[in-house]
Amino acid sequence: DLLLSLSDHEGFSRVLLEAMYVGLFVLANKNNGTTYIDNFENTILLNSKDKKNLVDTINNFLKQEKLISDKNRKQIENSYSTQKVASQFGSIYKKQDID
């Protein structure tokens, strides 16, 4: 019920989006490719690689009442769906053809 991503160097991670979309809770190391998850519910960004901090964060997470977020699913559908991303890429390519 928890996705733990300890990557130091992450591009824009669709795995994190997919996890949040299906209702998993996400803990990830904070880096350039994960900062966008701060805008979602049920996510925690870790600023430290300290093992004790990680264990404490996981234990605190396990003690919390967990409610699956419908808001996350709607936000992902509106901003990150395959159709939306493809449309944005199409706009970039069309602009390149004009220039």
XYZ file of C-alpha atoms in Angstrom:
99
model
C 0.000 0.000 0.000
C 3.071 2.223 -0.152
C 5.427 3.089 -2.991
C 8.885 3.938 -1.726
C 11.165 5.606 -4.273
C 14.668 6.225 -3.005
C 16.148 7.269 -6.347
C 18.641 10.124 -6.192
C 18.283 10.965 -9.868
C 14.774 10.661 -11.165
C 13.260 12.126 -14.282
C 9.572 12.916 -14.333
C 8.366 9.626 -12.885
C 5.240 8.088 -14.371
C 5.597 5.332 -11.769
C 4.810 7.873 -9.049
C 1.798 9.137 -11.017
C 0.534 5.614 -11.602
C 0.941 4.753 -7.921
C -1.015 7.813 -6.809
C -3.657 7.187 -9.482
C -4.449 3.713 -8.125
C -4.461 4.953 -4.536
C -1.019 4.021 -3.270
C 0.706 6.336 -0.852
C 4.070 7.624 -2.026
C 7.302 8.337 -0.176
C 10.113 9.572 -2.410
C 13.485 11.213 -2.132
C 13.214 14.868 -3.036
C 14.956 15.598 -6.327
C 14.210 17.487 -9.549
C 12.017 14.690 -10.894
C 9.868 14.191 -7.798
C 9.095 17.696 -6.527
C 5.797 17.792 -8.458
C 4.271 15.215 -6.090
C 4.216 17.866 -3.369
C 0.978 19.045 -5.020
C -0.765 15.736 -4.313
C -2.353 14.224 -1.226
C -0.869 11.145 0.466
C 2.702 11.896 -0.537
C 5.842 12.592 1.431
C 9.111 13.916 0.031
C 12.182 12.933 1.999
C 14.927 15.544 2.265
C 17.372 13.305 4.053
C 19.001 9.976 3.277
C 19.392 9.332 6.968
C 18.259 5.761 7.668
C 16.689 6.700 11.013
C 14.681 9.491 9.335
C 13.445 7.020 6.705
C 12.431 4.437 9.320
C 10.708 7.106 11.433
C 8.842 8.464 8.402
C 7.624 4.995 7.414
C 6.575 4.179 10.983
C 4.698 7.500 11.289
C 3.030 6.794 7.970
C 1.912 3.348 9.134
C 0.316 4.864 12.248
C -1.744 7.422 10.318
C -5.304 6.937 9.208
C -5.149 6.525 5.463
C -7.825 7.737 3.108
C -7.454 7.162 -0.607
C -7.557 10.449 -2.464
C -10.072 10.918 -5.270
C -8.526 14.355 -5.716
C -5.226 12.777 -6.848
C -6.957 10.722 -9.537
C -8.821 13.763 -10.901
C -5.693 15.910 -10.864
C -3.716 13.244 -12.735
C -6.487 12.776 -15.307
C -6.683 16.543 -15.881
C -2.964 17.299 -16.013
C -1.016 14.138 -16.814
C -3.188 11.841 -18.934
C -1.540 10.351 -21.999
C -3.847 12.426 -24.197
C -2.957 15.646 -22.368
C 0.793 14.995 -22.506
C 0.624 13.958 -26.196
C -1.302 17.135 -26.985
C 1.348 19.244 -25.258
C 4.126 17.486 -27.195
C 2.145 18.034 -30.420
C 1.955 21.758 -29.669
C 5.712 21.898 -29.154
C 6.399 20.083 -32.429
C 3.965 22.299 -34.366
C 5.648 25.398 -32.979
C 9.042 24.040 -34.075
C 7.717 23.576 -37.646
C 6.621 27.229 -37.765
C 9.976 28.558 -36.555
